[in-house]
PDB file of C-alpha atoms in Angstrom:
ATOM      1  CA  MET A 467      57.363  29.767 -11.299  1.00 53.00           C
ATOM      2  CA  LYS A 468      55.982  29.674 -14.693  1.00 56.00           C
ATOM      3  CA  LYS A 469      56.450  25.942 -14.785  1.00 56.00           C
ATOM      4  CA  LEU A 470      54.716  25.387 -11.651  1.00 53.00           C
ATOM      5  CA  ALA A 471      51.637  27.289 -12.841  1.00 53.00           C
ATOM      6  CA  GLU A 472      51.629  25.286 -16.219  1.00 54.00           C
ATOM      7  CA  GLU A 473      51.761  22.150 -14.260  1.00 53.00           C
ATOM      8  CA  LYS A 474      48.713  23.077 -12.106  1.00 55.00           C
ATOM      9  CA  LYS A 475      46.779  24.183 -15.213  1.00 55.00           C
ATOM     10  CA  ASP A 476      47.769  21.058 -17.342  1.00 51.00           C
ATOM     11  CA  PRO A 477      48.244  18.132 -14.977  1.00 51.00           C
ATOM     12  CA  VAL A 478      49.778  15.031 -16.552  1.00 53.00           C
ATOM     13  CA  LYS A 479      47.856  11.945 -15.749  1.00 52.00           C
ATOM     14  CA  ASN A 480      49.879   9.088 -14.187  1.00 53.00           C
ATOM     15  CA  PRO A 481      49.305   5.865 -16.201  1.00 52.00           C
ATOM     16  CA  ASP A 482      49.807   3.759 -12.993  1.00 56.00           C
ATOM     17  CA  THR A 483      46.831   5.113 -11.201  1.00 54.00           C
ATOM     18  CA  PRO A 484      43.358   3.667 -12.318  1.00 55.00           C
ATOM     19  CA  GLY A 485      41.029   6.009 -13.593  1.00 54.00           C
ATOM     20  CA  PRO A 486      37.113   5.595 -13.523  1.00 54.00           C
ATOM     21  CA  ALA A 487      36.192   2.439 -15.578  1.00 55.00           C
ATOM     22  CA  ILE A 488      34.083   3.485 -18.535  1.00 59.00           C
ATOM     23  CA  GLY A 489      31.104   1.121 -19.387  1.00 56.00           C
ATOM     24  CA  ARG A 490      31.092  -0.522 -15.936  1.00 56.00           C
ATOM     25  CA  LYS A 491      28.491  -0.225 -13.266  1.00 57.00           C
ATOM     26  CA  SER A 492      29.841   0.175  -9.801  1.00 57.00           C
ATOM     27  CA  GLY A 493      28.543  -1.801  -6.839  1.00 60.00           C
ATOM     28  CA  GLY A 494      27.988  -4.957  -8.523  1.00 68.00           C
ATOM     29  CA  GLY A 495      29.468  -8.217  -8.114  1.00 76.00           C
ATOM     30  CA  LEU A 496      29.531 -10.835  -5.404  1.00 77.00           C
ATOM     31  CA  GLY A 497      29.623  -8.338  -2.671  1.00 74.00           C
ATOM     32  CA  SER A 498      26.189  -6.787  -3.680  1.00 75.00           C
ATOM     33  CA  ILE A 499      24.578 -10.220  -3.858  1.00 75.00           C
ATOM     34  CA  LEU A 500      25.804 -11.267  -0.657  1.00 72.00           C
ATOM     35  CA  SER A 501      24.338  -8.135   1.015  1.00 74.00           C
ATOM     36  CA  LYS A 502      21.131  -8.555  -0.728  1.00 73.00           C
ATOM     37  CA  ILE A 503      20.943 -12.198   0.742  1.00 78.00           C
ATOM     38  CA  GLY A 504      21.447 -10.988   4.349  1.00 74.00           C
ATOM     39  CA  LYS A 505      18.908  -8.264   4.144  1.00 73.00           C
ATOM     40  CA  LYS A 506      15.329  -8.980   5.585  1.00 74.00           C
ATOM     41  CA  ASP A 507      12.352  -7.897   3.268  1.00 78.00           C
ATOM     42  CA  LYS A 508      10.688  -4.658   4.322  1.00 84.00           C
ATOM     43  CA  ILE A 509       7.088  -5.011   5.506  1.00 86.00           C
ATOM     44  CA  SER A 510       4.667  -2.540   4.729  1.00 91.00           C
ATOM     45  CA  THR A 511       2.715  -0.670   7.616  1.00 93.00           C
ATOM     46  CA  LEU A 512      -0.694  -2.360   6.379  1.00 93.00           C
ATOM     47  CA  ASP A 513       0.890  -5.782   6.378  1.00 93.00           C
ATOM     48  CA  LYS A 514       2.366  -5.422   9.742  1.00 94.00           C
ATOM     49  CA  SER A 515      -0.858  -4.226  11.198  1.00 95.00           C
ATOM     50  CA  LYS A 516      -2.716  -7.144   9.645  1.00 95.00           C
ATOM     51  CA  LEU A 517      -0.221  -9.555  11.152  1.00 94.00           C
ATOM     52  CA  ASP A 518      -0.411  -7.992  14.569  1.00 96.00           C
ATOM     53  CA  TRP A 519      -4.174  -8.073  14.429  1.00 93.00           C
ATOM     54  CA  GLU A 520      -4.094 -11.757  13.316  1.00 94.00           C
ATOM     55  CA  THR A 521      -1.617 -12.630  16.220  1.00 95.00           C
ATOM     56  CA  PHE A 522      -3.768 -10.693  18.711  1.00 95.00           C
ATOM     57  CA  LYS A 523      -6.752 -12.873  17.725  1.00 92.00           C
ATOM     58  CA  GLN A 524      -4.934 -16.110  18.101  1.00 92.00           C
ATOM     59  CA  GLU A 525      -3.499 -14.977  21.526  1.00 94.00           C
ATOM     60  CA  LYS A 526      -7.011 -13.935  22.960  1.00 92.00           C
ATOM     61  CA  GLY A 527      -8.988 -16.851  21.091  1.00 91.00           C
ATOM     62  CA  ILE A 528     -11.464 -14.479  19.662  1.00 90.00           C
ATOM     63  CA  SER A 529     -11.327 -15.181  16.050  1.00 88.00           C
ATOM     64  CA  GLU A 530     -14.459 -17.486  16.086  1.00 87.00           C
ATOM     65  CA  GLU A 531     -16.411 -14.847  18.226  1.00 86.00           C
ATOM     66  CA  LEU A 532     -15.641 -11.977  15.870  1.00 84.00           C
ATOM     67  CA  GLN A 533     -16.751 -14.293  12.794  1.00 82.00           C
ATOM     68  CA  ILE A 534     -19.991 -14.927  14.736  1.00 78.00           C
ATOM     69  CA  HIS A 535     -20.401 -11.490  15.723  1.00 73.00           C
ATOM     70  CA  ASN A 536     -19.908 -10.156  12.154  1.00 70.00           C
ATOM     71  CA  ARG A 537     -22.403 -12.606  10.676  1.00 73.00           C
ATOM     72  CA  GLY A 538     -25.143 -11.445  12.945  1.00 68.00           C
ATOM     73  CA  LYS A 539     -27.492  -8.691  12.682  1.00 62.00           C
ATOM     74  CA  GLU A 540     -25.199  -6.520  14.784  1.00 66.00           C
ATOM     75  CA  GLY A 541     -22.311  -7.014  12.489  1.00 72.00           C
ATOM     76  CA  TYR A 542     -20.783  -3.818  10.814  1.00 78.00           C
ATOM     77  CA  ILE A 543     -20.652  -5.151   7.326  1.00 79.00           C
ATOM     78  CA  GLU A 544     -24.333  -6.474   7.635  1.00 78.00           C
ATOM     79  CA  ARG A 545     -25.396  -3.081   8.746  1.00 83.00           C
ATOM     80  CA  LEU A 546     -23.726  -1.442   5.627  1.00 87.00           C
ATOM     81  CA  ASN A 547     -25.338  -3.819   3.349  1.00 89.00           C
ATOM     82  CA  PHE A 548     -28.624  -3.262   4.771  1.00 91.00           C
ATOM     83  CA  LEU A 549     -28.343   0.447   4.584  1.00 93.00           C
ATOM     84  CA  SER A 550     -27.304   0.355   0.905  1.00 96.00           C
ATOM     85  CA  ARG A 551     -30.165  -1.983   0.027  1.00 96.00           C
ATOM     86  CA  ALA A 552     -32.646   0.336   1.764  1.00 97.00           C
ATOM     87  CA  ASP A 553     -31.076   3.251  -0.010  1.00 97.00           C
ATOM     88  CA  GLN A 554     -31.410   1.598  -3.300  1.00 97.00           C
ATOM     89  CA  ARG A 555     -35.071   0.712  -2.614  1.00 96.00           C
ATOM     90  CA  GLN A 556     -35.792   4.351  -1.546  1.00 96.00           C
ATOM     91  CA  PHE A 557     -34.032   5.453  -4.923  1.00 95.00           C
ATOM     92  CA  GLU A 558     -36.147   3.299  -6.908  1.00 94.00           C
ATOM     93  CA  ILE A 559     -39.432   4.311  -5.308  1.00 93.00           C
ATOM     94  CA  GLU A 560     -38.492   8.179  -5.840  1.00 93.00           C
ATOM     95  CA  LYS A 561     -37.551   7.320  -9.448  1.00 92.00           C
ATOM     96  CA  ASN A 562     -40.917   5.568 -10.296  1.00 91.00           C
ATOM     97  CA  ILE A 563     -42.770   8.450  -8.637  1.00 91.00           C
ATOM     98  CA  ARG A 564     -40.840  11.173 -10.910  1.00 90.00           C
ATOM     99  CA  LEU A 565     -41.264   9.069 -14.119  1.00 88.00           C
ATOM    100  CA  GLY A 566     -44.838   8.617 -13.183  1.00 84.00           C
ATOM    101  CA  LEU A 567     -45.343  12.404 -12.708  1.00 68.00           C
ATOM    102  CA  ASN A 568     -43.598  13.019 -15.938  1.00 61.00           C
ATOM    103  CA  SER A 569     -45.711  10.525 -17.987  1.00 57.00           C
ATOM    104  CA  LYS A 570     -48.985  12.112 -16.830  1.00 54.00           C
ATOM    105  CA  ARG A 571     -48.068  15.488 -18.282  1.00 50.00           C
TER     106      ARG A 571
END
């Protein structure tokens, strides 16, 4: 009985069984290269949405119409630019009034 208990506490390693390789990385080699070749690149949600939108515009034939619409006065970007310029002008007017009032004191 004592021998069995001692063997369990101090197991003898069998030199025929390979142990973990020290200094080597697992998962490398030809197998990992081949698996990387077969995989498709993942596409982000934004890229997928952009691709879907471009495909939709081509299918419906509305690319040119959208460009014309966005250049016009009704375009969203044009409206944002207008509002930004108007806000800047208003700020300059108020700034001149404030500086004018301060210089009169």
